């Protein structure tokens, strides 16, 4: 696996480098840059981003098929132990890779200028941000989630993942909280909100879950990246176009802004039938200054946290009357399973088996 990584990095490293008076070949430069990247893993992310470019990937494949390069790579791997850290080229791995493909270099330079203001958040940044959100509680992570290396991407990517997850679930909770209040008090609806869900036809339940899954996918599949399953008729990757609103967009685990959702409308080629954007449909956020956006995001986070507590309070009081004293007598009781999206009457695979693990059964154990 380590030798494969060496070949992957060395195959594109075609830049001038010298050790003493001897010129290094491409594979030797790649080996030295690999050692440099192992000390600075962020350079590996640059390599992965470059390999997403179809033209660059094609050039890489041609270099791997070159017998001369294969022989040099084999020789470099066998003699890696004689290369000292002082031999590392002065050029960074990213710059050497870019030098191998001028077209890719221009694209990456444009992308770096477009997103130069976006930085990865460190643990120190997260603690400072927590004090802005709540000066009384401050930073509080009892489960030590930040210490968990999410998908092996490092601490900063993990922080981006956790922040994005909190913002997203806060937004869902705010919608659920308001929706629960509306459905529980609408005179034309019968039963409590959980009972209303149970009464829905199976096809409608599945359709809602599919729409949620589609929105989740569109939020993860960022602009200028190939579709993971779909390709064009000629076999080339199907790359998601970048909408005008997404000029500065980057994935939240790669230095992007947590909570930012890429546009699903105004995309070239009519990729989606939507004419109203899911995020910021009225375009009011785009007209705000950076300071106003920061203030509103702090408010959104705090409101989202409160909404998450609120919606679970509704569900708990409905399932166990009296469990939330402040809501006693205000929430209609619910005899079903609030965490089960389907019933046995839906006649779907595995649902009867899952329905056996009921709350009452766990309570009686």
Tab-separated table of C-alpha atoms in Angstrom:
chain	number	residue	atom	x	y	z
A	1	UNK	CA	0.000	0.000	0.000
A	2	UNK	CA	2.865	2.334	0.850
A	3	UNK	CA	4.614	1.554	-2.436
A	4	UNK	CA	1.347	2.286	-4.291
A	5	UNK	CA	1.209	5.685	-2.597
A	6	UNK	CA	4.776	6.308	-3.654
A	7	UNK	CA	3.981	5.525	-7.296
A	8	UNK	CA	0.794	7.619	-7.180
A	9	UNK	CA	2.655	10.679	-5.993
A	10	UNK	CA	5.799	10.213	-8.021
A	11	UNK	CA	4.114	9.646	-11.379
A	12	UNK	CA	3.272	13.332	-11.822
A	13	UNK	CA	6.323	14.892	-10.204
A	14	UNK	CA	8.183	16.164	-13.251
A	15	UNK	CA	10.173	19.116	-12.028
A	16	UNK	CA	13.841	19.911	-11.847
A	17	UNK	CA	15.465	18.822	-8.592
A	18	UNK	CA	19.052	18.036	-7.661
A	19	UNK	CA	20.858	16.108	-4.955
A	20	UNK	CA	24.403	17.369	-4.886
A	21	UNK	CA	25.354	17.531	-8.553
A	22	UNK	CA	22.959	14.762	-9.701
A	23	UNK	CA	19.637	15.381	-11.423
A	24	UNK	CA	16.729	13.414	-9.999
A	25	UNK	CA	14.320	11.620	-12.287
A	26	UNK	CA	10.566	11.922	-11.945
A	27	UNK	CA	10.164	8.900	-9.666
A	28	UNK	CA	12.909	10.046	-7.275
A	29	UNK	CA	11.356	13.495	-7.034
A	30	UNK	CA	8.026	11.810	-6.312
A	31	UNK	CA	9.559	9.714	-3.537
A	32	UNK	CA	11.072	12.765	-1.871
A	33	UNK	CA	7.819	14.655	-2.144
A	34	UNK	CA	5.974	11.708	-0.629
A	35	UNK	CA	8.233	11.923	2.417
A	36	UNK	CA	7.543	15.637	2.583
A	37	UNK	CA	3.786	15.075	2.310
A	38	UNK	CA	3.866	12.496	5.109
A	39	UNK	CA	5.071	15.301	7.378
A	40	UNK	CA	2.394	17.649	6.033
A	41	UNK	CA	-0.755	15.627	5.149
A	42	UNK	CA	-2.533	18.691	3.758
A	43	UNK	CA	-0.418	18.290	0.603
A	44	UNK	CA	-2.087	14.924	0.012
A	45	UNK	CA	-5.446	16.664	-0.281
A	46	UNK	CA	-3.981	18.852	-3.044
A	47	UNK	CA	-2.972	15.712	-4.919
A	48	UNK	CA	-6.448	14.180	-4.604
A	49	UNK	CA	-8.109	17.353	-5.859
A	50	UNK	CA	-5.814	17.437	-8.888
A	51	UNK	CA	-6.575	13.816	-9.703
A	52	UNK	CA	-10.265	14.722	-9.927
A	53	UNK	CA	-9.475	16.634	-13.139
A	54	UNK	CA	-10.195	14.274	-16.110
A	55	UNK	CA	-7.348	15.613	-18.278
A	56	UNK	CA	-4.884	15.330	-15.433
A	57	UNK	CA	-6.030	11.768	-14.658
A	58	UNK	CA	-5.513	10.808	-18.307
A	59	UNK	CA	-1.972	12.192	-18.246
A	60	UNK	CA	-1.311	10.259	-15.032
A	61	UNK	CA	-2.475	7.012	-16.659
A	62	UNK	CA	-0.111	7.574	-19.610
A	63	UNK	CA	2.822	8.184	-17.286
A	64	UNK	CA	2.063	5.013	-15.324
A	65	UNK	CA	2.149	3.020	-18.570
A	66	UNK	CA	5.579	4.406	-19.507
A	67	UNK	CA	8.159	1.569	-19.060
A	68	UNK	CA	10.934	4.063	-18.289
A	69	UNK	CA	8.944	5.619	-15.499
A	70	UNK	CA	7.985	2.182	-14.133
A	71	UNK	CA	11.635	1.214	-13.943
A	72	UNK	CA	12.565	4.515	-12.256
A	73	UNK	CA	9.716	4.105	-9.743
A	74	UNK	CA	10.806	0.572	-8.881
A	75	UNK	CA	14.382	1.739	-8.389
A	76	UNK	CA	13.284	4.703	-6.254
A	77	UNK	CA	11.189	2.466	-3.983
A	78	UNK	CA	14.069	0.015	-3.510
A	79	UNK	CA	16.487	2.781	-2.549
A	80	UNK	CA	14.110	4.976	-0.529
A	81	UNK	CA	16.068	4.385	2.657
A	82	UNK	CA	19.139	6.224	1.317
A	83	UNK	CA	17.187	9.429	0.676
A	84	UNK	CA	17.481	11.746	3.632
A	85	UNK	CA	15.107	14.514	4.584
A	86	UNK	CA	17.718	17.092	3.579
A	87	UNK	CA	17.275	15.904	0.011
A	88	UNK	CA	13.647	17.086	-0.133
A	89	UNK	CA	13.123	19.450	-3.089
A	90	UNK	CA	12.486	23.041	-2.227
A	91	UNK	CA	9.316	23.079	-4.285
A	92	UNK	CA	6.215	21.826	-2.504
A	93	UNK	CA	4.408	18.739	-3.715
A	94	UNK	CA	1.487	20.817	-4.919
A	95	UNK	CA	3.668	23.127	-7.001
A	96	UNK	CA	5.537	20.190	-8.565
A	97	UNK	CA	2.279	18.498	-9.498
A	98	UNK	CA	0.889	21.689	-10.980
A	99	UNK	CA	4.041	22.163	-13.021
A	100	UNK	CA	3.314	18.855	-14.741
A	101	UNK	CA	0.039	20.171	-16.190
A	102	UNK	CA	-0.176	23.880	-17.072
A	103	UNK	CA	-3.925	23.671	-17.821
A	104	UNK	CA	-4.601	22.167	-14.425
A	105	UNK	CA	-2.326	24.781	-12.898
A	106	UNK	CA	-4.449	27.593	-14.315
A	107	UNK	CA	-7.635	25.916	-13.056
A	108	UNK	CA	-6.222	25.389	-9.568
A	109	UNK	CA	-4.864	28.921	-9.358
A	110	UNK	CA	-8.309	30.242	-10.256
A	111	UNK	CA	-9.896	27.969	-7.662
A	112	UNK	CA	-7.418	29.025	-4.986
A	113	UNK	CA	-8.099	32.696	-5.686
A	114	UNK	CA	-11.838	32.033	-5.589
A	115	UNK	CA	-11.649	30.360	-2.158
A	116	UNK	CA	-8.648	32.100	-0.609
A	117	UNK	CA	-10.783	33.539	2.178
A	118	UNK	CA	-12.010	30.092	3.309
A	119	UNK	CA	-9.851	28.377	5.939
A	120	UNK	CA	-10.142	25.158	7.893
A	121	UNK	CA	-11.143	25.617	11.521
A	122	UNK	CA	-8.840	24.389	14.276
A	123	UNK	CA	-9.823	23.319	17.775
A	124	UNK	CA	-8.770	26.739	19.072
A	125	UNK	CA	-11.082	28.412	16.542
A	126	UNK	CA	-13.905	26.115	17.596
A	127	UNK	CA	-13.444	26.989	21.270
A	128	UNK	CA	-13.445	30.713	20.482
A	129	UNK	CA	-16.588	30.265	18.385
A	130	UNK	CA	-18.280	28.367	21.231
A	131	UNK	CA	-17.748	31.347	23.528
A	132	UNK	CA	-19.438	33.601	20.984
A	133	UNK	CA	-22.411	31.246	20.860
A	134	UNK	CA	-22.794	30.923	24.613
A	135	UNK	CA	-20.363	32.782	26.879
A	136	UNK	CA	-21.758	30.978	29.940
A	137	UNK	CA	-21.264	27.374	28.767
A	138	UNK	CA	-18.488	27.943	26.228
A	139	UNK	CA	-16.862	24.906	24.652
A	140	UNK	CA	-18.505	21.656	25.792
A	141	UNK	CA	-17.741	18.306	24.169
A	142	UNK	CA	-18.428	15.574	26.761
A	143	UNK	CA	-18.300	12.789	24.138
A	144	UNK	CA	-14.959	14.085	22.779
A	145	UNK	CA	-16.300	14.013	19.231
A	146	UNK	CA	-13.563	16.348	17.996
A	147	UNK	CA	-10.954	13.749	18.998
A	148	UNK	CA	-12.583	11.242	16.642
A	149	UNK	CA	-10.854	11.415	13.266
A	150	UNK	CA	-13.872	11.446	10.953
A	151	UNK	CA	-13.138	9.295	7.862
A	152	UNK	CA	-9.402	9.658	8.552
A	153	UNK	CA	-9.361	13.244	7.243
A	154	UNK	CA	-7.808	14.905	10.294
A	155	UNK	CA	-8.991	17.148	13.114
A	156	UNK	CA	-9.876	20.184	11.012
A	157	UNK	CA	-11.994	18.140	8.590
A	158	UNK	CA	-13.700	16.497	11.575
A	159	UNK	CA	-14.547	19.923	13.004
A	160	UNK	CA	-16.007	20.913	9.636
A	161	UNK	CA	-18.105	17.733	9.604
A	162	UNK	CA	-19.420	18.285	13.141
A	163	UNK	CA	-20.209	21.962	12.595
A	164	UNK	CA	-22.027	21.243	9.344
A	165	UNK	CA	-23.979	18.404	10.975
A	166	UNK	CA	-25.069	20.642	13.849
A	167	UNK	CA	-26.208	23.448	11.552
A	168	UNK	CA	-28.066	21.041	9.255
A	169	UNK	CA	-29.834	19.190	12.077
A	170	UNK	CA	-30.655	22.497	13.736
A	171	UNK	CA	-32.372	23.666	10.555
A	172	UNK	CA	-34.320	20.397	10.295
A	173	UNK	CA	-35.303	20.668	13.965
A	174	UNK	CA	-36.559	24.235	13.522
A	175	UNK	CA	-38.747	23.110	10.623
A	176	UNK	CA	-39.941	20.091	12.632
A	177	UNK	CA	-40.729	22.227	15.697
A	178	UNK	CA	-42.850	24.676	13.715
A	179	UNK	CA	-44.417	21.841	11.729
A	180	UNK	CA	-45.396	19.991	14.902
A	181	UNK	CA	-47.121	23.095	16.265
A	182	UNK	CA	-49.001	23.694	13.008
A	183	UNK	CA	-50.095	20.081	12.552
A	184	UNK	CA	-51.127	19.701	16.193
A	185	UNK	CA	-53.389	22.771	16.021
A	186	UNK	CA	-54.685	22.710	12.448
A	187	UNK	CA	-58.487	22.228	12.681
A	188	UNK	CA	-58.676	20.261	9.419
A	189	UNK	CA	-56.203	17.587	10.590
A	190	UNK	CA	-57.140	14.693	12.847
A	191	UNK	CA	-54.895	13.183	15.510
A	192	UNK	CA	-51.437	14.170	16.681
A	193	UNK	CA	-48.544	14.733	14.227
A	194	UNK	CA	-47.092	11.214	14.809
A	195	UNK	CA	-50.530	9.710	14.203
A	196	UNK	CA	-50.876	11.760	11.034
A	197	UNK	CA	-47.618	10.290	9.750
A	198	UNK	CA	-48.791	6.750	10.533
A	199	UNK	CA	-52.030	7.381	8.611
A	200	UNK	CA	-50.181	8.386	5.425
A	201	UNK	CA	-50.128	5.909	2.509
A	202	UNK	CA	-46.933	3.883	2.256
A	203	UNK	CA	-46.053	5.362	-1.135
A	204	UNK	CA	-46.149	8.899	0.242
A	205	UNK	CA	-43.867	7.958	3.147
A	206	UNK	CA	-41.354	6.441	0.736
A	207	UNK	CA	-41.554	9.473	-1.554
A	208	UNK	CA	-40.819	11.875	1.336
A	209	UNK	CA	-37.830	9.799	2.442
A	210	UNK	CA	-36.545	9.704	-1.164
A	211	UNK	CA	-36.808	13.498	-1.462
A	212	UNK	CA	-34.852	13.904	1.787
A	213	UNK	CA	-32.210	11.495	0.465
A	214	UNK	CA	-31.986	13.401	-2.825
A	215	UNK	CA	-31.491	16.710	-1.003
A	216	UNK	CA	-28.813	15.079	1.153
A	217	UNK	CA	-27.028	13.804	-1.947
A	218	UNK	CA	-27.213	17.172	-3.715
A	219	UNK	CA	-25.727	18.795	-0.618
A	220	UNK	CA	-22.738	16.430	-0.628
A	221	UNK	CA	-22.112	16.369	-4.385
A	222	UNK	CA	-20.358	19.683	-4.763
A	223	UNK	CA	-19.818	21.810	-7.885
A	224	UNK	CA	-17.026	20.880	-10.303
A	225	UNK	CA	-16.913	17.292	-9.005
A	226	UNK	CA	-17.844	14.149	-10.961
A	227	UNK	CA	-21.018	12.220	-10.202
A	228	UNK	CA	-20.136	9.065	-8.225
A	229	UNK	CA	-22.425	6.804	-10.283
A	230	UNK	CA	-23.367	8.589	-13.489
A	231	UNK	CA	-21.312	9.263	-16.617
A	232	UNK	CA	-21.937	10.946	-19.954
A	233	UNK	CA	-22.873	8.905	-23.030
A	234	UNK	CA	-19.283	9.078	-24.288
A	235	UNK	CA	-17.977	7.699	-20.990
A	236	UNK	CA	-16.557	10.955	-19.639
A	237	UNK	CA	-17.409	11.887	-16.031
A	238	UNK	CA	-20.641	13.761	-15.413
A	239	UNK	CA	-19.426	16.866	-13.580
A	240	UNK	CA	-21.851	19.022	-11.635
A	241	UNK	CA	-21.808	22.568	-13.021
A	242	UNK	CA	-21.133	25.496	-10.729
A	243	UNK	CA	-24.050	27.879	-10.277
A	244	UNK	CA	-23.361	31.641	-10.031
A	245	UNK	CA	-24.165	31.621	-6.316
A	246	UNK	CA	-21.521	28.949	-5.672
A	247	UNK	CA	-18.508	30.937	-6.846
A	248	UNK	CA	-16.813	30.507	-3.450
A	249	UNK	CA	-18.221	27.075	-2.574
A	250	UNK	CA	-15.985	24.332	-1.196
A	251	UNK	CA	-16.918	21.177	0.693
A	252	UNK	CA	-17.182	21.726	4.431
A	253	UNK	CA	-14.529	19.064	5.088
A	254	UNK	CA	-12.109	20.702	2.630
A	255	UNK	CA	-12.065	24.243	3.958
A	256	UNK	CA	-15.597	25.239	2.974
A	257	UNK	CA	-18.168	27.026	5.106
A	258	UNK	CA	-20.183	24.689	7.355
A	259	UNK	CA	-23.886	24.998	6.661
A	260	UNK	CA	-23.509	26.240	3.080
A	261	UNK	CA	-25.727	24.315	0.647
A	262	UNK	CA	-24.853	24.356	-3.062
A	263	UNK	CA	-27.477	25.718	-5.421
A	264	UNK	CA	-29.885	23.217	-6.951
A	265	UNK	CA	-31.278	25.679	-9.469
A	266	UNK	CA	-29.871	28.030	-12.108
A	267	UNK	CA	-27.605	25.194	-13.252
A	268	UNK	CA	-26.631	24.954	-16.948
A	269	UNK	CA	-28.349	22.244	-18.960
A	270	UNK	CA	-31.530	22.192	-16.867
A	271	UNK	CA	-30.098	19.607	-14.483
A	272	UNK	CA	-32.913	20.145	-11.961
A	273	UNK	CA	-36.529	21.193	-12.539
A	274	UNK	CA	-36.446	23.490	-9.504
A	275	UNK	CA	-36.830	27.206	-10.108
A	276	UNK	CA	-36.714	28.221	-6.445
A	277	UNK	CA	-33.515	27.544	-4.536
A	278	UNK	CA	-33.814	25.355	-1.442
A	279	UNK	CA	-31.349	27.476	0.503
A	280	UNK	CA	-31.988	31.231	0.565
A	281	UNK	CA	-34.907	31.080	-1.916
A	282	UNK	CA	-35.508	34.845	-1.740
A	283	UNK	CA	-31.825	35.746	-2.094
A	284	UNK	CA	-31.849	37.818	1.087
A	285	UNK	CA	-28.743	36.199	2.584
A	286	UNK	CA	-26.632	36.970	-0.469
A	287	UNK	CA	-27.176	40.697	0.009
A	288	UNK	CA	-25.949	40.695	3.629
A	289	UNK	CA	-22.497	41.830	4.656
A	290	UNK	CA	-20.004	39.370	6.145
A	291	UNK	CA	-20.632	40.757	9.639
A	292	UNK	CA	-24.398	40.390	9.266
A	293	UNK	CA	-24.027	36.823	8.026
A	294	UNK	CA	-21.854	35.967	11.030
A	295	UNK	CA	-24.375	37.438	13.475
A	296	UNK	CA	-27.302	35.634	11.864
A	297	UNK	CA	-25.414	32.339	11.785
A	298	UNK	CA	-24.787	32.600	15.529
A	299	UNK	CA	-28.506	33.182	16.063
A	300	UNK	CA	-29.371	30.294	13.738
A	301	UNK	CA	-27.095	27.922	15.647
A	302	UNK	CA	-28.571	28.851	19.018
A	303	UNK	CA	-32.126	28.629	17.679
A	304	UNK	CA	-31.315	25.263	16.099
A	305	UNK	CA	-29.996	23.891	19.377
A	306	UNK	CA	-33.129	25.043	21.165
A	307	UNK	CA	-35.324	23.555	18.428
A	308	UNK	CA	-33.593	20.167	18.729
A	309	UNK	CA	-34.374	20.125	22.442
A	310	UNK	CA	-37.914	21.345	21.736
A	311	UNK	CA	-38.901	18.739	19.149
A	312	UNK	CA	-37.558	15.913	21.305
A	313	UNK	CA	-39.473	17.326	24.252
A	314	UNK	CA	-42.667	17.103	22.170
A	315	UNK	CA	-41.926	13.504	21.180
A	316	UNK	CA	-40.983	12.459	24.726
A	317	UNK	CA	-44.118	14.003	26.251
A	318	UNK	CA	-46.314	12.395	23.585
A	319	UNK	CA	-44.831	8.940	24.195
A	320	UNK	CA	-44.458	9.215	28.000
A	321	UNK	CA	-47.017	11.683	29.377
A	322	UNK	CA	-45.568	13.647	32.259
A	323	UNK	CA	-41.929	13.129	31.224
A	324	UNK	CA	-41.669	16.840	30.389
A	325	UNK	CA	-43.423	18.689	33.266
A	326	UNK	CA	-43.682	21.977	31.367
A	327	UNK	CA	-45.653	20.245	28.603
A	328	UNK	CA	-47.899	18.098	30.801
A	329	UNK	CA	-51.435	18.122	29.412
A	330	UNK	CA	-50.456	20.161	26.327
A	331	UNK	CA	-49.269	17.337	24.036
A	332	UNK	CA	-51.604	14.592	22.825
A	333	UNK	CA	-50.427	11.109	23.873
A	334	UNK	CA	-49.089	8.798	21.170
A	335	UNK	CA	-49.259	5.015	21.546
A	336	UNK	CA	-47.096	4.169	18.540
A	337	UNK	CA	-43.341	4.065	18.002
A	338	UNK	CA	-42.052	7.619	17.294
A	339	UNK	CA	-38.750	6.360	15.884
A	340	UNK	CA	-40.346	3.854	13.479
A	341	UNK	CA	-41.105	5.424	10.082
A	342	UNK	CA	-43.119	2.403	8.926
A	343	UNK	CA	-45.794	0.143	10.428
A	344	UNK	CA	-46.516	-3.537	9.858
A	345	UNK	CA	-49.539	-2.420	7.849
A	346	UNK	CA	-47.152	-0.843	5.314
A	347	UNK	CA	-46.193	-4.397	4.308
A	348	UNK	CA	-42.556	-3.634	3.587
A	349	UNK	CA	-39.587	-6.031	3.952
A	350	UNK	CA	-37.981	-6.247	7.418
A	351	UNK	CA	-40.576	-3.921	8.973
A	352	UNK	CA	-42.369	-6.702	10.931
A	353	UNK	CA	-39.033	-7.840	12.349
A	354	UNK	CA	-38.049	-4.294	13.379
A	355	UNK	CA	-41.456	-3.621	14.908
A	356	UNK	CA	-40.853	-6.395	17.441
A	357	UNK	CA	-38.243	-4.196	19.138
A	358	UNK	CA	-40.792	-1.853	20.647
A	359	UNK	CA	-40.373	0.649	23.451
A	360	UNK	CA	-42.644	-1.423	25.671
A	361	UNK	CA	-40.531	-4.526	25.121
A	362	UNK	CA	-37.342	-2.712	26.083
A	363	UNK	CA	-39.074	-1.211	29.121
A	364	UNK	CA	-40.180	-4.670	30.332
A	365	UNK	CA	-36.719	-6.213	30.068
